[in-house]
Amino acid sequence: MTRTGIETALNDLLFNRDLTLQEAADRHFTPEYRQRTDGEWADRTEFLDHIGHLRTVVRDGRVEVHDELYDGSRYADRHTCHITKTDGSTVSMEVYVFADLAPDGRFRRIEETTLMLQGSDTDRNLGSAR
């Protein structure tokens, strides 16, 4: 089993424009994928709608993983997303993730909490899938 991780998944979703959104999602997320961000649940369709929007406002960025743990089908990490938006402004968010992996190594469920380090109040919804 090849396991995905948050850095690879986010790089493909947000920064790799050689992949379509659907190709990136299929590579890292199961069809039944669900995500809870800061208490708000989103199904895969809602999640991909949000990522599609982010692709229109994010110009570039990087994911900095501070801690990462795999334990069988469980995954946890702490990472910071450093984003440059198309308007030139920057956003940094620290994210704490707990996830379940499917037998094929893709994310089946993620629950995360975000902490805004740099950005405006309107940038807070960059982390929310709703």
PDB file of N, CA, C and O in Angstrom, residues 14-74:
ATOM      1  N   LEU A  14      -3.631  21.950  -4.710  1.00  0.00           N
ATOM      2  CA  LEU A  14      -3.558  23.412  -4.802  1.00  0.00           C
ATOM      3  C   LEU A  14      -2.504  23.954  -5.748  1.00  0.00           C
ATOM      4  O   LEU A  14      -2.703  25.000  -6.363  1.00  0.00           O
ATOM      5  N   PHE A  15      -1.371  23.276  -5.847  1.00  0.00           N
ATOM      6  CA  PHE A  15      -0.243  23.887  -6.541  1.00  0.00           C
ATOM      7  C   PHE A  15       0.167  23.191  -7.837  1.00  0.00           C
ATOM      8  O   PHE A  15       0.888  23.768  -8.630  1.00  0.00           O
ATOM      9  N   ASN A  16      -0.250  21.945  -8.050  1.00  0.00           N
ATOM     10  CA  ASN A  16       0.132  21.199  -9.248  1.00  0.00           C
ATOM     11  C   ASN A  16      -0.927  21.401 -10.325  1.00  0.00           C
ATOM     12  O   ASN A  16      -1.900  20.663 -10.398  1.00  0.00           O
ATOM     13  N   ARG A  17      -0.743  22.383 -11.162  1.00  0.00           N
ATOM     14  CA  ARG A  17      -1.730  22.699 -12.201  1.00  0.00           C
ATOM     15  C   ARG A  17      -1.649  21.737 -13.387  1.00  0.00           C
ATOM     16  O   ARG A  17      -2.452  21.819 -14.306  1.00  0.00           O
ATOM     17  N   ASP A  18      -0.668  20.795 -13.363  1.00  0.00           N
ATOM     18  CA  ASP A  18      -0.626  19.758 -14.391  1.00  0.00           C
ATOM     19  C   ASP A  18      -1.687  18.696 -14.150  1.00  0.00           C
ATOM     20  O   ASP A  18      -2.001  17.920 -15.053  1.00  0.00           O
ATOM     21  N   LEU A  19      -2.228  18.638 -12.922  1.00  0.00           N
ATOM     22  CA  LEU A  19      -3.303  17.704 -12.589  1.00  0.00           C
ATOM     23  C   LEU A  19      -4.623  18.457 -12.544  1.00  0.00           C
ATOM     24  O   LEU A  19      -4.683  19.570 -12.019  1.00  0.00           O
ATOM     25  N   THR A  20      -5.676  17.842 -13.070  1.00  0.00           N
ATOM     26  CA  THR A  20      -7.000  18.418 -12.872  1.00  0.00           C
ATOM     27  C   THR A  20      -7.375  18.209 -11.414  1.00  0.00           C
ATOM     28  O   THR A  20      -6.794  17.374 -10.708  1.00  0.00           O
ATOM     29  N   LEU A  21      -8.366  18.952 -10.967  1.00  0.00           N
ATOM     30  CA  LEU A  21      -8.840  18.791  -9.604  1.00  0.00           C
ATOM     31  C   LEU A  21      -9.307  17.360  -9.369  1.00  0.00           C
ATOM     32  O   LEU A  21      -9.003  16.761  -8.334  1.00  0.00           O
ATOM     33  N   GLN A  22     -10.022  16.780 -10.329  1.00  0.00           N
ATOM     34  CA  GLN A  22     -10.517  15.408 -10.183  1.00  0.00           C
ATOM     35  C   GLN A  22      -9.364  14.407 -10.106  1.00  0.00           C
ATOM     36  O   GLN A  22      -9.395  13.485  -9.289  1.00  0.00           O
ATOM     37  N   GLU A  23      -8.333  14.575 -10.935  1.00  0.00           N
ATOM     38  CA  GLU A  23      -7.176  13.677 -10.883  1.00  0.00           C
ATOM     39  C   GLU A  23      -6.475  13.761  -9.529  1.00  0.00           C
ATOM     40  O   GLU A  23      -6.123  12.734  -8.943  1.00  0.00           O
ATOM     41  N   ALA A  24      -6.286  14.966  -9.030  1.00  0.00           N
ATOM     42  CA  ALA A  24      -5.633  15.142  -7.731  1.00  0.00           C
ATOM     43  C   ALA A  24      -6.474  14.520  -6.622  1.00  0.00           C
ATOM     44  O   ALA A  24      -5.945  13.830  -5.743  1.00  0.00           O
ATOM     45  N   ALA A  25      -7.779  14.750  -6.657  1.00  0.00           N
ATOM     46  CA  ALA A  25      -8.669  14.197  -5.625  1.00  0.00           C
ATOM     47  C   ALA A  25      -8.677  12.672  -5.673  1.00  0.00           C
ATOM     48  O   ALA A  25      -8.574  12.018  -4.626  1.00  0.00           O
ATOM     49  N   ASP A  26      -8.784  12.104  -6.855  1.00  0.00           N
ATOM     50  CA  ASP A  26      -8.819  10.642  -6.980  1.00  0.00           C
ATOM     51  C   ASP A  26      -7.519  10.005  -6.507  1.00  0.00           C
ATOM     52  O   ASP A  26      -7.522   8.890  -5.994  1.00  0.00           O
ATOM     53  N   ARG A  27      -6.431  10.715  -6.650  1.00  0.00           N
ATOM     54  CA  ARG A  27      -5.130  10.209  -6.232  1.00  0.00           C
ATOM     55  C   ARG A  27      -5.019  10.103  -4.704  1.00  0.00           C
ATOM     56  O   ARG A  27      -4.331   9.222  -4.196  1.00  0.00           O
ATOM     57  N   HIS A  28      -5.707  10.989  -3.971  1.00  0.00           N
ATOM     58  CA  HIS A  28      -5.487  11.093  -2.525  1.00  0.00           C
ATOM     59  C   HIS A  28      -6.715  10.875  -1.641  1.00  0.00           C
ATOM     60  O   HIS A  28      -6.556  10.735  -0.424  1.00  0.00           O
ATOM     61  N   PHE A  29      -7.920  10.858  -2.222  1.00  0.00           N
ATOM     62  CA  PHE A  29      -9.143  10.812  -1.425  1.00  0.00           C
ATOM     63  C   PHE A  29     -10.120   9.785  -1.983  1.00  0.00           C
ATOM     64  O   PHE A  29     -10.339   9.740  -3.197  1.00  0.00           O
ATOM     65  N   THR A  30     -10.720   9.000  -1.104  1.00  0.00           N
ATOM     66  CA  THR A  30     -11.683   7.982  -1.524  1.00  0.00           C
ATOM     67  C   THR A  30     -12.993   8.640  -1.973  1.00  0.00           C
ATOM     68  O   THR A  30     -13.265   9.789  -1.629  1.00  0.00           O
ATOM     69  N   PRO A  31     -13.836   7.900  -2.710  1.00  0.00           N
ATOM     70  CA  PRO A  31     -15.132   8.456  -3.131  1.00  0.00           C
ATOM     71  C   PRO A  31     -16.029   8.850  -1.955  1.00  0.00           C
ATOM     72  O   PRO A  31     -16.811   9.795  -2.069  1.00  0.00           O
ATOM     73  N   GLU A  32     -15.911   8.168  -0.828  1.00  0.00           N
ATOM     74  CA  GLU A  32     -16.764   8.471   0.325  1.00  0.00           C
ATOM     75  C   GLU A  32     -16.101   9.457   1.299  1.00  0.00           C
ATOM     76  O   GLU A  32     -16.579   9.638   2.430  1.00  0.00           O
ATOM     77  N   TYR A  33     -15.053  10.116   0.875  1.00  0.00           N
ATOM     78  CA  TYR A  33     -14.300  11.041   1.718  1.00  0.00           C
ATOM     79  C   TYR A  33     -15.206  12.069   2.391  1.00  0.00           C
ATOM     80  O   TYR A  33     -16.114  12.631   1.784  1.00  0.00           O
ATOM     81  N   ARG A  34     -14.914  12.328   3.678  1.00  0.00           N
ATOM     82  CA  ARG A  34     -15.574  13.384   4.466  1.00  0.00           C
ATOM     83  C   ARG A  34     -14.508  14.145   5.223  1.00  0.00           C
ATOM     84  O   ARG A  34     -13.482  13.581   5.587  1.00  0.00           O
ATOM     85  N   GLN A  35     -14.783  15.418   5.490  1.00  0.00           N
ATOM     86  CA  GLN A  35     -13.830  16.244   6.218  1.00  0.00           C
ATOM     87  C   GLN A  35     -14.574  17.162   7.182  1.00  0.00           C
ATOM     88  O   GLN A  35     -15.592  17.749   6.825  1.00  0.00           O
ATOM     89  N   ARG A  36     -14.021  17.265   8.390  1.00  0.00           N
ATOM     90  CA  ARG A  36     -14.531  18.246   9.353  1.00  0.00           C
ATOM     91  C   ARG A  36     -13.407  19.234   9.628  1.00  0.00           C
ATOM     92  O   ARG A  36     -12.328  18.862  10.073  1.00  0.00           O
ATOM     93  N   THR A  37     -13.683  20.502   9.356  1.00  0.00           N
ATOM     94  CA  THR A  37     -12.720  21.572   9.589  1.00  0.00           C
ATOM     95  C   THR A  37     -13.337  22.555  10.564  1.00  0.00           C
ATOM     96  O   THR A  37     -14.392  23.128  10.287  1.00  0.00           O
ATOM     97  N   ASP A  38     -12.669  22.714  11.699  1.00  0.00           N
ATOM     98  CA  ASP A  38     -13.142  23.636  12.732  1.00  0.00           C
ATOM     99  C   ASP A  38     -14.624  23.413  13.056  1.00  0.00           C
ATOM    100  O   ASP A  38     -15.398  24.354  13.208  1.00  0.00           O
ATOM    101  N   GLY A  39     -15.021  22.142  13.118  1.00  0.00           N
ATOM    102  CA  GLY A  39     -16.372  21.775  13.522  1.00  0.00           C
ATOM    103  C   GLY A  39     -17.395  21.666  12.407  1.00  0.00           C
ATOM    104  O   GLY A  39     -18.514  21.240  12.645  1.00  0.00           O
ATOM    105  N   GLU A  40     -17.048  22.017  11.172  1.00  0.00           N
ATOM    106  CA  GLU A  40     -17.979  21.988  10.040  1.00  0.00           C
ATOM    107  C   GLU A  40     -17.676  20.799   9.135  1.00  0.00           C
ATOM    108  O   GLU A  40     -16.574  20.683   8.610  1.00  0.00           O
ATOM    109  N   TRP A  41     -18.678  19.923   8.947  1.00  0.00           N
ATOM    110  CA  TRP A  41     -18.511  18.752   8.091  1.00  0.00           C
ATOM    111  C   TRP A  41     -18.752  19.104   6.626  1.00  0.00           C
ATOM    112  O   TRP A  41     -19.610  19.920   6.303  1.00  0.00           O
ATOM    113  N   ALA A  42     -17.991  18.460   5.752  1.00  0.00           N
ATOM    114  CA  ALA A  42     -18.182  18.565   4.305  1.00  0.00           C
ATOM    115  C   ALA A  42     -18.009  17.187   3.701  1.00  0.00           C
ATOM    116  O   ALA A  42     -17.113  16.431   4.107  1.00  0.00           O
ATOM    117  N   ASP A  43     -18.856  16.860   2.726  1.00  0.00           N
ATOM    118  CA  ASP A  43     -18.646  15.616   1.995  1.00  0.00           C
ATOM    119  C   ASP A  43     -17.639  15.876   0.878  1.00  0.00           C
ATOM    120  O   ASP A  43     -17.150  16.995   0.718  1.00  0.00           O
ATOM    121  N   ARG A  44     -17.335  14.869   0.100  1.00  0.00           N
ATOM    122  CA  ARG A  44     -16.314  15.010  -0.945  1.00  0.00           C
ATOM    123  C   ARG A  44     -16.691  16.098  -1.958  1.00  0.00           C
ATOM    124  O   ARG A  44     -15.842  16.891  -2.369  1.00  0.00           O
ATOM    125  N   THR A  45     -17.954  16.159  -2.341  1.00  0.00           N
ATOM    126  CA  THR A  45     -18.383  17.169  -3.314  1.00  0.00           C
ATOM    127  C   THR A  45     -18.186  18.573  -2.764  1.00  0.00           C
ATOM    128  O   THR A  45     -17.650  19.450  -3.458  1.00  0.00           O
ATOM    129  N   GLU A  46     -18.587  18.806  -1.528  1.00  0.00           N
ATOM    130  CA  GLU A  46     -18.405  20.123  -0.908  1.00  0.00           C
ATOM    131  C   GLU A  46     -16.923  20.445  -0.766  1.00  0.00           C
ATOM    132  O   GLU A  46     -16.500  21.587  -1.007  1.00  0.00           O
ATOM    133  N   PHE A  47     -16.131  19.456  -0.381  1.00  0.00           N
ATOM    134  CA  PHE A  47     -14.687  19.634  -0.252  1.00  0.00           C
ATOM    135  C   PHE A  47     -14.078  20.049  -1.596  1.00  0.00           C
ATOM    136  O   PHE A  47     -13.311  21.009  -1.678  1.00  0.00           O
ATOM    137  N   LEU A  48     -14.445  19.335  -2.667  1.00  0.00           N
ATOM    138  CA  LEU A  48     -13.872  19.640  -3.981  1.00  0.00           C
ATOM    139  C   LEU A  48     -14.365  20.977  -4.521  1.00  0.00           C
ATOM    140  O   LEU A  48     -13.611  21.683  -5.205  1.00  0.00           O
ATOM    141  N   ASP A  49     -15.598  21.353  -4.207  1.00  0.00           N
ATOM    142  CA  ASP A  49     -16.068  22.691  -4.585  1.00  0.00           C
ATOM    143  C   ASP A  49     -15.188  23.762  -3.929  1.00  0.00           C
ATOM    144  O   ASP A  49     -14.816  24.748  -4.563  1.00  0.00           O
ATOM    145  N   HIS A  50     -14.860  23.538  -2.654  1.00  0.00           N
ATOM    146  CA  HIS A  50     -14.013  24.485  -1.927  1.00  0.00           C
ATOM    147  C   HIS A  50     -12.605  24.541  -2.532  1.00  0.00           C
ATOM    148  O   HIS A  50     -12.063  25.631  -2.766  1.00  0.00           O
ATOM    149  N   ILE A  51     -12.033  23.381  -2.818  1.00  0.00           N
ATOM    150  CA  ILE A  51     -10.691  23.346  -3.412  1.00  0.00           C
ATOM    151  C   ILE A  51     -10.711  23.999  -4.791  1.00  0.00           C
ATOM    152  O   ILE A  51      -9.778  24.732  -5.159  1.00  0.00           O
ATOM    153  N   GLY A  52     -11.771  23.770  -5.554  1.00  0.00           N
ATOM    154  CA  GLY A  52     -11.898  24.430  -6.859  1.00  0.00           C
ATOM    155  C   GLY A  52     -11.880  25.943  -6.722  1.00  0.00           C
ATOM    156  O   GLY A  52     -11.229  26.647  -7.507  1.00  0.00           O
ATOM    157  N   HIS A  53     -12.573  26.458  -5.711  1.00  0.00           N
ATOM    158  CA  HIS A  53     -12.542  27.905  -5.446  1.00  0.00           C
ATOM    159  C   HIS A  53     -11.128  28.345  -5.063  1.00  0.00           C
ATOM    160  O   HIS A  53     -10.640  29.377  -5.560  1.00  0.00           O
ATOM    161  N   LEU A  54     -10.474  27.565  -4.184  1.00  0.00           N
ATOM    162  CA  LEU A  54      -9.115  27.940  -3.776  1.00  0.00           C
ATOM    163  C   LEU A  54      -8.172  28.007  -4.960  1.00  0.00           C
ATOM    164  O   LEU A  54      -7.303  28.886  -5.017  1.00  0.00           O
ATOM    165  N   ARG A  55      -8.343  27.125  -5.924  1.00  0.00           N
ATOM    166  CA  ARG A  55      -7.484  27.151  -7.109  1.00  0.00           C
ATOM    167  C   ARG A  55      -7.617  28.462  -7.879  1.00  0.00           C
ATOM    168  O   ARG A  55      -6.708  28.830  -8.619  1.00  0.00           O
ATOM    169  N   THR A  56      -8.715  29.174  -7.700  1.00  0.00           N
ATOM    170  CA  THR A  56      -8.890  30.459  -8.388  1.00  0.00           C
ATOM    171  C   THR A  56      -8.277  31.616  -7.618  1.00  0.00           C
ATOM    172  O   THR A  56      -8.031  32.672  -8.208  1.00  0.00           O
ATOM    173  N   VAL A  57      -8.049  31.463  -6.305  1.00  0.00           N
ATOM    174  CA  VAL A  57      -7.515  32.573  -5.502  1.00  0.00           C
ATOM    175  C   VAL A  57      -6.089  32.334  -5.006  1.00  0.00           C
ATOM    176  O   VAL A  57      -5.458  33.262  -4.503  1.00  0.00           O
ATOM    177  N   VAL A  58      -5.587  31.114  -5.141  1.00  0.00           N
ATOM    178  CA  VAL A  58      -4.229  30.783  -4.688  1.00  0.00           C
ATOM    179  C   VAL A  58      -3.294  30.780  -5.886  1.00  0.00           C
ATOM    180  O   VAL A  58      -3.528  30.072  -6.862  1.00  0.00           O
ATOM    181  N   ARG A  59      -2.235  31.596  -5.807  1.00  0.00           N
ATOM    182  CA  ARG A  59      -1.241  31.640  -6.879  1.00  0.00           C
ATOM    183  C   ARG A  59      -0.126  30.632  -6.649  1.00  0.00           C
ATOM    184  O   ARG A  59       0.323  29.948  -7.564  1.00  0.00           O
ATOM    185  N   ASP A  60       0.323  30.547  -5.385  1.00  0.00           N
ATOM    186  CA  ASP A  60       1.478  29.700  -5.086  1.00  0.00           C
ATOM    187  C   ASP A  60       1.486  29.420  -3.592  1.00  0.00           C
ATOM    188  O   ASP A  60       0.747  30.043  -2.823  1.00  0.00           O
ATOM    189  N   GLY A  61       2.347  28.524  -3.187  1.00  0.00           N
ATOM    190  CA  GLY A  61       2.475  28.257  -1.767  1.00  0.00           C
ATOM    191  C   GLY A  61       3.305  27.025  -1.500  1.00  0.00           C
ATOM    192  O   GLY A  61       3.849  26.405  -2.410  1.00  0.00           O
ATOM    193  N   ARG A  62       3.348  26.698  -0.222  1.00  0.00           N
ATOM    194  CA  ARG A  62       4.069  25.500   0.193  1.00  0.00           C
ATOM    195  C   ARG A  62       3.456  24.980   1.485  1.00  0.00           C
ATOM    196  O   ARG A  62       2.816  25.723   2.235  1.00  0.00           O
ATOM    197  N   VAL A  63       3.665  23.695   1.705  1.00  0.00           N
ATOM    198  CA  VAL A  63       3.181  23.034   2.911  1.00  0.00           C
ATOM    199  C   VAL A  63       4.399  22.617   3.714  1.00  0.00           C
ATOM    200  O   VAL A  63       5.287  21.940   3.189  1.00  0.00           O
ATOM    201  N   GLU A  64       4.448  23.036   4.954  1.00  0.00           N
ATOM    202  CA  GLU A  64       5.554  22.713   5.847  1.00  0.00           C
ATOM    203  C   GLU A  64       5.034  21.758   6.926  1.00  0.00           C
ATOM    204  O   GLU A  64       4.252  22.161   7.786  1.00  0.00           O
ATOM    205  N   VAL A  65       5.440  20.488   6.850  1.00  0.00           N
ATOM    206  CA  VAL A  65       5.004  19.493   7.830  1.00  0.00           C
ATOM    207  C   VAL A  65       5.957  19.523   9.019  1.00  0.00           C
ATOM    208  O   VAL A  65       7.168  19.365   8.856  1.00  0.00           O
ATOM    209  N   HIS A  66       5.400  19.731  10.201  1.00  0.00           N
ATOM    210  CA  HIS A  66       6.198  19.786  11.426  1.00  0.00           C
ATOM    211  C   HIS A  66       6.250  18.433  12.113  1.00  0.00           C
ATOM    212  O   HIS A  66       7.299  18.035  12.625  1.00  0.00           O
ATOM    213  N   ASP A  67       5.119  17.737  12.158  1.00  0.00           N
ATOM    214  CA  ASP A  67       5.011  16.420  12.797  1.00  0.00           C
ATOM    215  C   ASP A  67       4.080  15.576  11.934  1.00  0.00           C
ATOM    216  O   ASP A  67       3.064  16.084  11.437  1.00  0.00           O
ATOM    217  N   GLU A  68       4.423  14.294  11.786  1.00  0.00           N
ATOM    218  CA  GLU A  68       3.587  13.394  10.991  1.00  0.00           C
ATOM    219  C   GLU A  68       3.703  11.993  11.561  1.00  0.00           C
ATOM    220  O   GLU A  68       4.800  11.532  11.855  1.00  0.00           O
ATOM    221  N   LEU A  69       2.557  11.333  11.709  1.00  0.00           N
ATOM    222  CA  LEU A  69       2.525  10.007  12.309  1.00  0.00           C
ATOM    223  C   LEU A  69       1.564   9.112  11.547  1.00  0.00           C
ATOM    224  O   LEU A  69       0.420   9.497  11.277  1.00  0.00           O
ATOM    225  N   TYR A  70       2.033   7.918  11.188  1.00  0.00           N
ATOM    226  CA  TYR A  70       1.195   6.860  10.632  1.00  0.00           C
ATOM    227  C   TYR A  70       1.146   5.738  11.655  1.00  0.00           C
ATOM    228  O   TYR A  70       2.174   5.348  12.199  1.00  0.00           O
ATOM    229  N   ASP A  71      -0.060   5.213  11.904  1.00  0.00           N
ATOM    230  CA  ASP A  71      -0.234   4.059  12.789  1.00  0.00           C
ATOM    231  C   ASP A  71      -1.314   3.188  12.162  1.00  0.00           C
ATOM    232  O   ASP A  71      -2.507   3.403  12.406  1.00  0.00           O
ATOM    233  N   GLY A  72      -0.896   2.237  11.337  1.00  0.00           N
ATOM    234  CA  GLY A  72      -1.856   1.425  10.600  1.00  0.00           C
ATOM    235  C   GLY A  72      -2.680   2.311   9.680  1.00  0.00           C
ATOM    236  O   GLY A  72      -2.144   3.000   8.828  1.00  0.00           O
ATOM    237  N   SER A  73      -3.996   2.321   9.870  1.00  0.00           N
ATOM    238  CA  SER A  73      -4.880   3.126   9.027  1.00  0.00           C
ATOM    239  C   SER A  73      -5.134   4.515   9.606  1.00  0.00           C
ATOM    240  O   SER A  73      -5.973   5.250   9.103  1.00  0.00           O
ATOM    241  N   ARG A  74      -4.400   4.869  10.632  1.00  0.00           N
ATOM    242  CA  ARG A  74      -4.567   6.195  11.241  1.00  0.00           C
ATOM    243  C   ARG A  74      -3.408   7.095  10.858  1.00  0.00           C
ATOM    244  O   ARG A  74      -2.270   6.654  10.722  1.00  0.00           O
TER     245      ARG A  74
END
